[in-house]
Amino acid sequence: MFDAVFGFLYQFGDAFAFLVLCATGLAVIFGMMWVINLAHGEFIMCGAYVTVTAARAGLPLALAILCGAVVAGLVGILVERLVIRHLYGRPLDTIVATWGISLIAAQGTLIVLGPGLPGISTPLGSISAGGLSYSVYRLVLMATALAILAALYLVFNRTRFGILARATIQVPHMAEALGVDTRLIYSLTFGLGAALAGATGGLYAPTMTMVPTMGAQFIMEAFVTVVVGGADVFLGTAPAGAVLGLVKAAMTSWQGQLFGQIGLLIAVIVVIRVLPRGISGFLLRERS
Amino acid sequence: MLEDQSGDFALATIGKVHGIQLATDEINAAGGIAGRKLELVIYDTQSDNTRYQEFMRRVLQRDKVDAVFAGFSSASREAYRPIVDQLNGLAFYNNQYEGGVCDAHMIVTGAVPEQQFSTLIPWMMEKFGKKVYTIAADYNFGQISAEWVRNIVKENGGTMVGEEFIPLGVSQFSSTIQNIQKAKPDVLVTLLVGTAQASYYEQAAAANLHVPMGSSVNVGQGYEHKRFKPPSLANMYVTTNWIEEVDDPKSKAFIAKWHAKFPNEPYINQEAENSYLAVYLYKEMVERAGGSTKRDDLRAVIAKGDVCFDAPEGKVCIDPKSQHMSHTIYLAKVGEDHSISFPKVWENIKPYWLGDAGCDLTKSNPNAQYTPSNPPPKS
């Protein structure tokens, strides 16, 4: 009995971590700036590539992941300065622009760095429970997903940057009138979203095949989670990850990967039919 | 040449592009085919099935090429094959696949299940045990290959303890790994395709799942043993008709020629060799047809049954009934440190299944793909 429960909790935690880590970067950029970032997967790829390169150069994995996040964040700030800045208030144009960036990034990486990169192996080994064995690293990923959610909560609610960012998002011209440099805030927020994507890439890099198109493997889950969650990172992404993770883990362990995906997508359709503004939209309406 | 130079499959197919370029350069340097130089028309099909269809129309109608070398995934082949048939072209499919294409417009130089599975599966069942589990990519290649595995396991007195078809693009395998552990197979057949699904091996190793694995696509196609850190692929057995670890003078010379032209090639895989030998087969056929590039003249040459080429893997010949190739089949074993050894080599394995099942392109051309559960109609 314990084994079955542990097995299911592990699968649930694994699906939850993947969904949440996929989505946080996208959710920050969408929720705070209303920019739909189709280059999200390429920021993930950037983080993963930097992480692997740094780890192979001898850095400990945790530091290497940090490098991946920082580099992806800096690239994000650069992209915001050069492209996104000129497109605020034009959500459809940001879709086209970020899609273009994503194509350029994936193909550019293929041309410059070749079709693949040797990977690094997954650290920490495995534990066994009831005749089955589980990767310890994936337990770390689950804890990291929770830690990142907690850290984001603290950043947006307990720091000056968070207060200014929320002010900028709610009433931009008033924030500006009170002396907030909103352009800087937008820039930093976009950088934060990109850095989160980079961290996700770094975290999953030891478990995946390193190819320029690897970002695409995160995109579906990222968008699905953000759509279900709605615009708020805390009230949206975390519960969406929990609901979808539960559906996915249950369906996958019952009937395999195909039904896991089908279940995930059906859950999305049901949620946006019933709650068009996502889970966070529903919670916020209840609260007000 | 229509091959993927970008997109999800590019990693495995860049070598095919280079193989055709290398063979073309060699042939042209030696005076061409029957006195005429080969001219390559190259499009990047971007791992996208609709690109195959567009470009197949373009090369046959606008560029008016004599022969097309095209395709990696079975989905792409089935996307362009009706166009080749309709426009009366001639296409070489230089890739291992799930077998069964009985089409006079196609020449297949890659290996097929009777060459890869009828050798691999009985050998593994004898060595490791009779309980087999298959995980396969969920499209025509994986489905039909899994059917082959299922039949061969049954014929050899084994049992299938599990089978899962996984959508292309899935990269997270925790629950698949758990299901395999519960079923406790002796042999795990992995028919995973694409770089996303290749993440399975690292995740399985991290979860301490170490069942002996058998495959027709790994190592020989995506060189996972070079790309992944050992020992995630340890204990994998692959049947391939050639890979760059084959250690004999002919292969060594071939690899040296290759690296002289493409010094940065990460790996020369079996499909690269298949592509290289396809150009030479074409040369042989055109020369014996007196310089004609007409499909019917070439097929008259094939019908004689002795169109062969001395490839790096050894002598390969075209079977006139199915227009598939005989092959030397190497059983490659991946060691703990990801080094390759060859516990067994089968010489001259013929692509017999289509011919035995009733496909005979010298008599009629059904333009169809058959499977063990959907064989050619008995006339």
XYZ file of C-alpha atoms in Angstrom:
667
model
C 0.000 0.000 0.000
C 2.718 2.458 0.998
C 4.615 1.571 -2.178
C 1.620 2.261 -4.389
C 0.958 5.566 -2.655
C 4.589 6.578 -2.826
C 4.714 5.566 -6.479
C 1.720 7.703 -7.304
C 2.919 10.670 -5.253
C 6.246 10.467 -7.041
C 4.542 10.512 -10.436
C 2.314 13.364 -9.351
C 5.227 15.349 -7.951
C 7.205 14.700 -11.109
C 4.401 15.944 -13.363
C 3.737 18.911 -11.040
C 7.395 19.945 -11.009
C 7.661 19.726 -14.782
C 4.499 21.768 -15.358
C 5.375 24.432 -12.784
C 8.996 24.784 -13.836
C 7.974 24.932 -17.504
C 5.416 27.612 -16.817
C 6.834 30.059 -14.235
C 8.980 32.056 -16.661
C 6.175 32.280 -19.170
C 3.653 33.136 -16.456
C 5.769 35.987 -15.059
C 6.183 37.564 -18.483
C 2.547 37.049 -19.459
C 1.025 37.901 -16.083
C 3.115 40.991 -15.426
C 3.537 42.346 -18.932
C 0.843 40.788 -21.137
C 3.519 39.674 -23.539
C 3.006 36.201 -24.982
C 6.549 34.959 -25.275
C 6.794 32.272 -27.945
C 10.573 32.267 -27.539
C 10.108 30.809 -24.045
C 11.413 27.405 -25.201
C 14.557 28.983 -26.604
C 15.307 30.680 -23.279
C 14.991 27.230 -21.722
C 17.347 25.837 -24.364
C 19.780 28.687 -23.701
C 19.784 27.915 -19.975
C 20.294 24.212 -20.650
C 23.178 24.780 -23.073
C 24.952 27.164 -20.723
C 24.438 24.783 -17.800
C 25.866 21.804 -19.662
C 28.805 23.796 -20.961
C 29.577 25.147 -17.502
C 29.183 21.733 -15.859
C 31.499 20.141 -18.407
C 34.006 22.892 -17.721
C 34.090 21.650 -14.128
C 31.592 23.802 -12.283
C 29.371 22.023 -9.712
C 25.909 21.423 -11.162
C 24.077 23.872 -8.876
C 26.431 26.694 -9.866
C 26.198 25.691 -13.504
C 22.409 25.943 -13.348
C 22.756 29.381 -11.776
C 25.021 30.372 -14.683
C 22.369 29.111 -17.103
C 19.696 31.188 -15.390
C 21.847 34.325 -15.290
C 22.869 34.085 -18.938
C 19.283 33.421 -20.059
C 18.172 36.408 -17.940
C 20.775 38.698 -19.524
C 19.770 37.519 -22.987
C 16.171 38.208 -21.952
C 17.022 41.805 -20.945
C 18.819 42.247 -24.254
C 15.840 40.932 -26.220
C 13.525 43.205 -24.239
C 15.680 46.246 -25.003
C 16.006 45.478 -28.692
C 12.598 44.071 -29.609
C 9.909 43.693 -26.953
C 10.195 47.305 -25.709
C 8.824 48.588 -28.987
C 5.804 46.322 -28.906
C 4.098 46.997 -25.544
C 0.335 47.132 -25.844
C 0.480 45.142 -29.084
C 0.104 41.544 -27.850
C -0.404 40.062 -31.315
C 2.757 41.697 -32.596
C 4.737 40.326 -29.671
C 3.595 36.835 -30.675
C 5.001 37.244 -34.175
C 8.192 38.913 -32.942
C 8.938 36.343 -30.247
C 8.121 33.516 -32.644
C 10.669 34.971 -35.059
C 13.216 35.185 -32.246
C 12.524 31.561 -31.382
C 13.126 30.394 -34.970
C 16.311 32.437 -35.250
C 17.595 31.153 -31.906
C 16.929 27.467 -32.646
C 18.305 27.549 -36.182
C 21.200 29.817 -35.195
C 22.192 27.357 -32.484
C 22.037 24.506 -34.999
C 24.306 26.369 -37.417
C 26.797 27.623 -34.841
C 26.938 24.744 -32.343
C 25.876 21.822 -34.523
C 22.983 19.396 -34.202
C 23.626 18.260 -30.635
C 25.701 18.636 -27.515
C 27.010 15.766 -25.370
C 24.954 15.638 -22.200
C 25.891 15.397 -18.533
C 24.572 12.525 -16.500
C 21.914 12.801 -13.842
C 23.466 13.151 -10.376
C 22.407 11.676 -7.013
C 21.587 8.107 -8.082
C 18.398 6.350 -7.091
C 16.432 5.111 -4.112
C 14.240 2.061 -4.049
C 10.821 1.645 -2.519
C 8.837 -1.551 -2.732
C 10.852 -3.218 -5.480
C 10.780 -0.148 -7.699
C 13.562 2.380 -7.922
C 13.277 6.136 -8.299
C 15.690 8.844 -9.384
C 16.656 11.060 -6.434
C 17.359 13.985 -8.747
C 13.701 14.116 -9.691
C 12.796 14.487 -6.015
C 15.175 17.457 -5.991
C 13.344 18.882 -8.998
C 10.060 18.673 -7.080
C 11.551 20.508 -4.101
C 13.071 23.081 -6.439
C 9.709 23.763 -8.071
C 8.219 24.530 -4.648
C 11.252 26.606 -3.677
C 11.026 28.677 -6.859
C 7.334 29.362 -6.230
C 8.125 30.438 -2.674
C 11.001 32.639 -3.808
C 8.824 34.309 -6.435
C 6.191 34.983 -3.815
C 8.758 36.648 -1.606
C 10.205 38.679 -4.470
C 6.869 40.066 -5.582
C 5.414 40.637 -2.110
C 8.341 41.419 0.132
C 10.861 43.330 -1.962
C 10.904 46.868 -3.268
C 11.297 45.548 -6.817
C 8.184 43.431 -6.360
C 6.115 46.352 -5.118
C 7.281 48.606 -7.941
C 6.661 45.850 -10.476
C 3.135 45.278 -9.239
C 2.463 49.020 -9.216
C 3.770 49.280 -12.774
C 1.551 46.451 -13.904
C -1.597 47.748 -12.229
C -1.496 51.464 -13.184
C 1.546 52.177 -15.322
C 1.042 55.933 -15.769
C 0.451 56.457 -12.035
C 3.580 54.498 -11.190
C 5.466 56.649 -13.661
C 4.062 59.821 -12.130
C 5.336 58.687 -8.752
C 8.831 58.389 -10.133
C 9.048 54.712 -10.959
C 11.276 53.972 -13.949
C 8.737 51.689 -15.599
C 10.997 50.909 -18.558
C 13.575 49.527 -16.170
C 10.898 47.547 -14.336
C 9.646 46.014 -17.580
C 13.178 45.196 -18.580
C 13.950 43.510 -15.263
C 10.652 41.611 -15.232
C 11.284 40.238 -18.694
C 14.799 39.333 -17.599
C 13.397 37.561 -14.540
C 11.017 35.543 -16.718
C 13.852 34.606 -19.054
C 16.080 33.697 -16.108
C 13.376 31.399 -14.728
C 13.144 29.741 -18.136
C 16.929 29.400 -18.136
C 16.848 27.820 -14.684
C 14.257 25.316 -15.906
C 16.505 24.428 -18.824
C 19.435 24.029 -16.463
C 17.464 21.884 -14.033
C 16.258 19.501 -16.736
C 19.497 19.550 -18.745
C 20.996 16.502 -16.966
C 17.893 14.440 -17.768
C 17.412 15.311 -21.415
C 18.899 15.190 -24.883
C 20.715 18.387 -25.715
C 19.575 19.630 -29.122
C 18.761 23.105 -30.463
C 15.065 22.207 -30.716
C 14.789 21.008 -27.112
C 12.794 24.100 -26.102
C 9.835 22.774 -28.048
C 9.578 19.898 -25.581
C 8.588 22.330 -22.826
C 6.347 24.657 -24.769
C 3.121 22.651 -24.768
C 3.173 22.068 -21.018
C 4.183 25.688 -20.377
C 1.323 27.192 -22.350
C -1.216 24.703 -21.079
C -0.304 25.525 -17.475
C -0.408 29.274 -18.035
C -3.725 29.066 -19.891
C -5.272 27.021 -17.102
C -3.671 29.105 -14.376
C -4.475 32.513 -15.755
C -2.507 35.698 -15.318
C -1.429 35.362 -11.687
C 1.723 33.385 -11.004
C 0.887 32.281 -7.450
C -2.856 31.857 -7.572
C -2.608 30.456 -11.099
C 0.515 28.512 -11.930
C 0.772 26.522 -8.718
C -2.853 25.268 -8.603
C -2.831 24.698 -12.369
C 0.317 22.609 -11.976
C -1.359 20.642 -9.197
C -4.606 20.000 -11.094
C -2.941 19.146 -14.389
C -0.210 17.139 -12.688
C -2.837 15.064 -10.931
C -4.740 14.402 -14.167
C -1.564 13.612 -16.073
C -0.062 11.313 -13.428
C -3.336 9.427 -12.965
C -4.004 8.960 -16.677
C -0.399 8.073 -17.503
C -0.019 5.436 -14.827
C -3.417 4.019 -15.798
C -3.137 3.925 -19.612
C 0.286 5.246 -20.642
C 1.740 8.448 -22.073
C -0.764 8.880 -24.863
C -3.712 8.971 -22.477
C -1.723 11.196 -20.133
C -1.488 13.764 -22.915
C -5.103 13.328 -23.914
C -6.204 13.755 -20.289
C -4.062 16.856 -19.936
C -5.566 18.509 -22.985
C -9.140 17.556 -22.086
C -8.589 19.016 -18.604
C -7.443 22.250 -20.241
C -10.510 22.446 -22.460
C -12.801 21.824 -19.494
C -11.067 24.397 -17.295
C -11.087 27.213 -19.841
C -14.707 26.446 -20.736
C -15.761 26.676 -17.077
C -13.224 29.298 -15.949
C -12.405 31.455 -18.971
C -9.947 33.618 -17.001
C -8.140 30.622 -15.614
C -7.925 29.443 -12.034
C -6.403 32.691 -10.808
C -9.115 34.751 -12.506
C -11.701 32.675 -10.662
C -9.934 32.945 -7.305
C -9.456 36.701 -7.651
C -13.111 37.228 -8.504
C -14.153 35.174 -5.478
C -11.842 37.172 -3.292
C -13.097 40.546 -4.496
C 18.444 15.114 -52.564
C 15.691 15.796 -50.069
C 17.060 15.286 -46.577
C 16.557 17.049 -43.270
C 19.295 19.563 -42.599
C 17.364 21.285 -39.833
C 14.650 20.435 -37.359
C 14.258 17.528 -34.965
C 15.848 14.863 -37.213
C 18.829 16.886 -38.446
C 21.189 15.256 -35.984
C 20.746 11.844 -37.610
C 20.423 13.030 -41.196
C 23.249 15.523 -41.786
C 25.454 12.465 -42.368
C 23.115 11.282 -45.126
C 23.580 14.587 -46.941
C 27.331 14.253 -46.612
C 27.276 10.606 -47.743
C 25.573 11.559 -50.992
C 27.911 14.508 -51.506
C 30.966 12.344 -50.889
C 29.847 9.624 -53.316
C 28.913 12.229 -55.928
C 32.285 13.940 -55.694
C 34.106 10.632 -55.953
C 32.091 9.551 -58.973
C 32.504 12.909 -60.703
C 36.237 12.937 -60.003
C 36.452 9.542 -61.684
C 34.641 10.772 -64.793
C 30.977 10.604 -63.796
C 28.413 7.995 -64.788
C 28.696 6.722 -68.363
C 30.635 9.870 -69.196
C 28.150 12.293 -67.628
C 28.718 14.239 -64.441
C 26.277 13.941 -61.589
C 24.606 17.171 -60.598
C 23.090 17.428 -57.112
C 19.951 19.446 -56.465
C 19.684 19.855 -52.705
C 16.743 21.035 -50.629
C 16.460 21.129 -46.862
C 13.243 19.344 -45.889
C 13.417 20.687 -42.306
C 12.105 17.479 -40.648
C 8.700 18.532 -41.973
C 6.461 16.162 -43.931
C 4.788 18.910 -45.945
C 8.194 20.166 -47.091
C 8.855 16.694 -48.505
C 5.703 16.934 -50.549
C 6.446 20.436 -51.837
C 10.033 19.680 -52.701
C 9.242 16.279 -54.228
C 6.880 18.024 -56.657
C 9.473 20.669 -57.321
C 12.370 18.317 -58.085
C 10.279 16.071 -60.309
C 8.339 18.768 -62.158
C 10.559 21.854 -62.268
C 14.083 20.547 -61.767
C 13.299 17.353 -63.716
C 15.811 15.233 -61.824
C 16.479 11.616 -62.827
C 16.500 10.161 -59.315
C 15.643 11.451 -55.858
C 17.374 10.444 -52.622
C 14.835 11.224 -49.974
C 13.537 10.772 -46.507
C 14.305 9.849 -42.925
C 11.145 9.158 -40.957
C 8.550 6.739 -42.280
C 5.981 9.497 -41.983
C 8.002 11.604 -44.418
C 8.414 8.676 -46.814
C 4.702 7.968 -46.840
C 4.092 11.698 -47.342
C 6.150 11.884 -50.536
C 5.646 8.366 -51.945
C 2.247 9.064 -53.597
C 3.821 12.038 -55.378
C 6.683 9.906 -56.704
C 4.122 7.382 -57.908
C 1.884 10.006 -59.470
C 4.689 11.855 -61.246
C 6.369 8.603 -62.232
C 9.669 9.357 -60.513
C 12.340 7.144 -58.988
C 13.206 7.598 -55.318
C 15.879 6.009 -53.145
C 14.877 5.714 -49.475
C 18.198 5.270 -47.718
C 16.990 4.451 -44.266
C 16.213 1.501 -42.082
C 12.451 1.315 -41.543
C 9.523 -0.936 -40.571
C 9.515 -2.682 -43.975
C 6.764 -3.616 -46.368
C 6.906 -0.962 -49.081
C 6.153 -2.747 -52.368
C 6.475 0.059 -54.900
C 8.305 0.005 -58.236
C 9.077 3.713 -57.906
C 11.066 3.138 -54.731
C 14.444 1.569 -54.088
C 15.147 1.027 -50.401
C 18.765 0.746 -49.329
C 18.120 0.675 -45.570
C 17.599 -2.423 -43.436
C 14.146 -3.888 -42.704
C 12.670 -5.883 -39.780
C 13.517 -9.361 -41.099
C 17.125 -8.164 -41.167
C 17.145 -6.315 -37.845
C 14.554 -8.070 -35.640
C 14.658 -11.692 -36.855
C 18.323 -11.610 -35.893
C 18.214 -9.478 -32.735
C 15.133 -10.690 -30.851
C 15.804 -14.475 -30.843
C 19.440 -13.800 -29.911
C 18.438 -11.624 -26.969
C 15.676 -13.978 -25.793
C 18.139 -16.847 -25.771
C 20.689 -14.849 -23.817
C 18.499 -12.955 -21.332
C 15.072 -14.585 -21.101
C 11.689 -14.801 -22.740
C 9.761 -11.916 -21.162
C 9.798 -8.931 -23.530
C 8.538 -5.356 -23.095
C 8.335 -2.899 -25.996
C 8.240 0.879 -25.888
C 7.796 2.413 -29.304
C 7.180 5.761 -30.954
C 3.498 6.122 -31.745
C 3.414 6.358 -35.541
C 3.691 3.958 -38.460
C 7.340 3.053 -37.818
C 6.870 2.235 -34.139
C 3.521 0.506 -34.525
C 4.604 -1.800 -37.361
C 8.020 -2.515 -35.843
C 6.324 -3.418 -32.554
C 4.051 -5.804 -34.453
C 7.159 -7.507 -35.858
C 8.653 -7.796 -32.403
C 5.391 -9.217 -31.026
C 5.255 -11.878 -33.773
C 8.887 -12.883 -33.413
C 8.586 -13.131 -29.628
C 5.558 -15.399 -29.999
C 7.241 -17.577 -32.661
C 10.177 -18.096 -30.319
C 8.038 -19.109 -27.350
C 8.294 -15.865 -25.412
C 5.678 -13.588 -23.850
C 5.076 -9.881 -24.186
C 4.801 -8.525 -20.644
C 4.045 -5.003 -21.818
C 3.869 -2.652 -24.746
C 3.525 1.122 -24.791
C 3.282 3.525 -27.698
C 4.602 6.953 -26.885
C 3.669 10.103 -28.802
C 6.548 11.756 -30.653
C 7.903 14.708 -28.718
C 7.320 13.232 -25.257
C 10.429 13.819 -23.175
C 9.400 12.895 -19.614
C 9.367 9.176 -18.832
C 8.963 8.686 -15.081
C 5.690 6.773 -15.319
C 6.841 4.698 -18.299
C 9.906 3.698 -16.281
C 7.731 2.742 -13.328
C 5.440 0.619 -15.514
C 8.428 -1.222 -16.969
C 9.803 -1.891 -13.484
C 6.486 -3.358 -12.404
C 6.356 -5.734 -15.385
C 9.921 -7.036 -14.747
C 10.858 -7.886 -18.357
C 14.028 -9.794 -19.318
C 14.409 -7.791 -22.511
C 13.266 -4.238 -23.245
C 12.857 -3.345 -26.918
C 13.219 0.416 -27.378
C 11.881 1.780 -30.659
C 12.020 5.426 -29.641
C 12.456 8.069 -32.300
C 13.587 11.680 -32.260
C 15.686 13.672 -29.847
C 12.853 14.260 -27.378
C 12.230 10.549 -26.814
C 15.968 9.903 -26.571
C 15.795 11.472 -23.101
C 14.342 8.149 -21.977
C 17.752 6.485 -21.566
C 19.219 9.029 -19.191
C 16.037 9.040 -17.113
C 15.877 5.236 -16.972
C 19.521 5.016 -15.905
C 18.923 7.669 -13.230
C 16.008 5.574 -11.911
C 18.306 2.561 -11.787
C 16.418 0.595 -14.456
C 18.964 -1.664 -16.114
C 17.085 -4.222 -18.220
C 19.029 -5.320 -21.344
C 17.733 -3.218 -24.224
C 17.363 -4.134 -27.870
C 16.757 -1.667 -30.677
C 16.795 -1.223 -34.424
C 17.180 2.541 -34.357
C 19.499 3.582 -31.540
C 23.278 3.887 -31.888
C 23.193 3.208 -35.638
C 21.091 6.268 -36.264
C 21.240 8.825 -33.454
C 24.669 7.761 -32.036
C 23.266 8.083 -28.524
C 26.311 6.225 -27.151
C 28.456 9.186 -28.220
C 26.096 11.892 -27.077
C 25.030 10.595 -23.680
C 27.276 10.249 -20.741
C 28.062 6.619 -19.858
C 26.564 4.388 -18.635
C 23.011 5.445 -19.593
C 23.080 3.298 -22.735
C 25.039 0.387 -21.278
C 23.678 -3.056 -22.032
C 21.965 -1.995 -25.230
C 22.053 -4.300 -28.250
C 21.437 -2.925 -31.721
C 21.338 -4.594 -35.101
C 22.770 -2.271 -37.712
C 24.112 -2.756 -41.223
C 27.109 -0.531 -40.536
C 28.415 1.993 -38.020
C 31.755 3.733 -37.780
C 33.009 1.380 -35.053
C 33.106 -1.549 -37.518
C 36.760 -2.435 -37.436
C 38.009 -3.690 -40.779
C 40.278 -2.205 -43.474
C 37.415 -1.338 -45.822
C 35.520 0.571 -43.147
C 38.704 2.291 -42.006
C 39.413 3.482 -45.545
C 35.831 4.703 -45.915
C 36.013 6.633 -42.640
C 39.336 8.176 -43.631
C 37.890 9.380 -46.959
C 34.884 10.761 -45.118
C 36.891 12.696 -42.557
C 39.130 14.101 -45.272
C 36.060 15.749 -46.789
C 34.045 16.388 -43.614
C 36.594 16.716 -40.800
C 33.997 17.793 -38.240
C 31.521 14.954 -38.727
C 30.424 13.953 -35.220
C 29.510 10.398 -36.266
C 29.088 8.369 -39.451
C 25.924 6.356 -38.939
C 24.336 3.499 -40.855
C 22.051 5.802 -42.834
C 25.082 7.786 -43.963
C 26.566 4.580 -45.346
C 23.232 3.625 -46.913
C 23.081 7.010 -48.621
C 26.657 6.703 -49.856
C 26.131 3.241 -51.299
C 22.820 4.298 -52.899
C 24.633 6.702 -55.221
C 27.017 3.946 -56.292
C 24.127 1.553 -56.866
C 22.538 4.183 -59.068
C 25.808 4.490 -60.978
C 25.983 0.717 -61.449
C 22.395 0.575 -62.732
C 22.740 3.497 -65.162
C 25.996 2.171 -66.562
C 24.538 -1.264 -67.119
C 21.503 0.331 -68.761
C 23.860 1.846 -71.325
C 23.736 5.322 -69.845
C 19.936 5.504 -69.738
C 18.400 7.085 -66.648
C 14.857 5.968 -67.520
C 13.196 4.153 -64.685
C 12.033 1.229 -66.835
C 15.542 0.670 -68.214
C 16.975 0.720 -64.697
C 14.335 -1.697 -63.465
C 15.131 -4.048 -66.334
C 18.691 -4.077 -64.997
C 17.458 -4.696 -61.429
C 15.281 -7.582 -62.673
C 18.444 -9.474 -63.631
C 18.988 -9.827 -59.881
C 22.703 -9.087 -59.794
C 22.923 -5.351 -59.142
C 25.414 -5.240 -56.312
C 27.919 -2.891 -54.771
C 30.928 -3.554 -52.638
C 29.974 -1.227 -49.778
C 31.932 -0.517 -46.584
C 29.748 -3.096 -44.785
C 30.456 -5.745 -47.472
C 28.694 -6.769 -50.650
C 25.070 -5.621 -50.911
C 22.625 -6.542 -53.694
C 19.156 -5.360 -54.768
C 16.362 -7.915 -54.510
C 14.337 -7.550 -57.756
C 11.036 -8.612 -56.186
C 10.947 -5.918 -53.504
C 13.733 -3.525 -54.622
C 15.182 -3.721 -51.113
C 18.803 -4.536 -50.223
C 20.599 -7.488 -48.776
C 22.828 -6.465 -45.880
C 25.537 -7.542 -43.521
C 23.964 -7.203 -40.075
C 26.224 -6.326 -37.163
C 25.020 -6.903 -33.606
C 26.446 -3.923 -31.735
C 26.699 -4.086 -27.961
C 27.098 -0.904 -25.950
C 29.458 -1.373 -23.008
C 29.519 0.312 -19.582
C 31.852 2.982 -20.957
C 29.745 3.242 -24.153
C 32.375 1.463 -26.219
C 30.967 -0.717 -29.004
C 31.698 -4.404 -29.449
C 30.205 -6.807 -31.971
C 29.261 -10.130 -30.324
C 27.824 -11.415 -33.608
C 27.758 -10.647 -37.331
C 25.242 -12.109 -39.772
C 26.472 -12.064 -43.376
C 24.258 -11.444 -46.368
C 20.806 -11.304 -44.753
C 18.275 -10.938 -47.542
C 15.141 -8.751 -47.396
C 13.039 -11.861 -47.928
C 9.731 -11.021 -46.267
C 8.040 -8.981 -49.023
C 9.030 -11.442 -51.739
C 7.906 -14.449 -49.681
C 4.636 -12.726 -48.759
C 3.768 -12.193 -52.419
C 5.192 -8.848 -53.502
C 6.848 -9.221 -56.915
C 7.626 -5.917 -58.586
C 8.926 -7.678 -61.691
C 5.343 -8.812 -62.370
C 3.057 -6.141 -60.874
C 3.314 -2.884 -58.980
C 0.776 -2.386 -56.183
C 2.333 0.903 -54.874
C 1.425 -0.255 -51.360
C 2.927 -0.765 -47.935
C 2.247 -4.155 -46.323
C 2.609 -5.369 -42.752
C 2.551 -8.862 -41.226
C -1.123 -8.371 -40.320
C -1.887 -6.821 -43.703
C 0.141 -8.898 -46.207
C -0.069 -8.642 -50.013
C -3.268 -10.221 -51.375
C -2.670 -13.783 -52.601
C -3.378 -13.916 -56.306
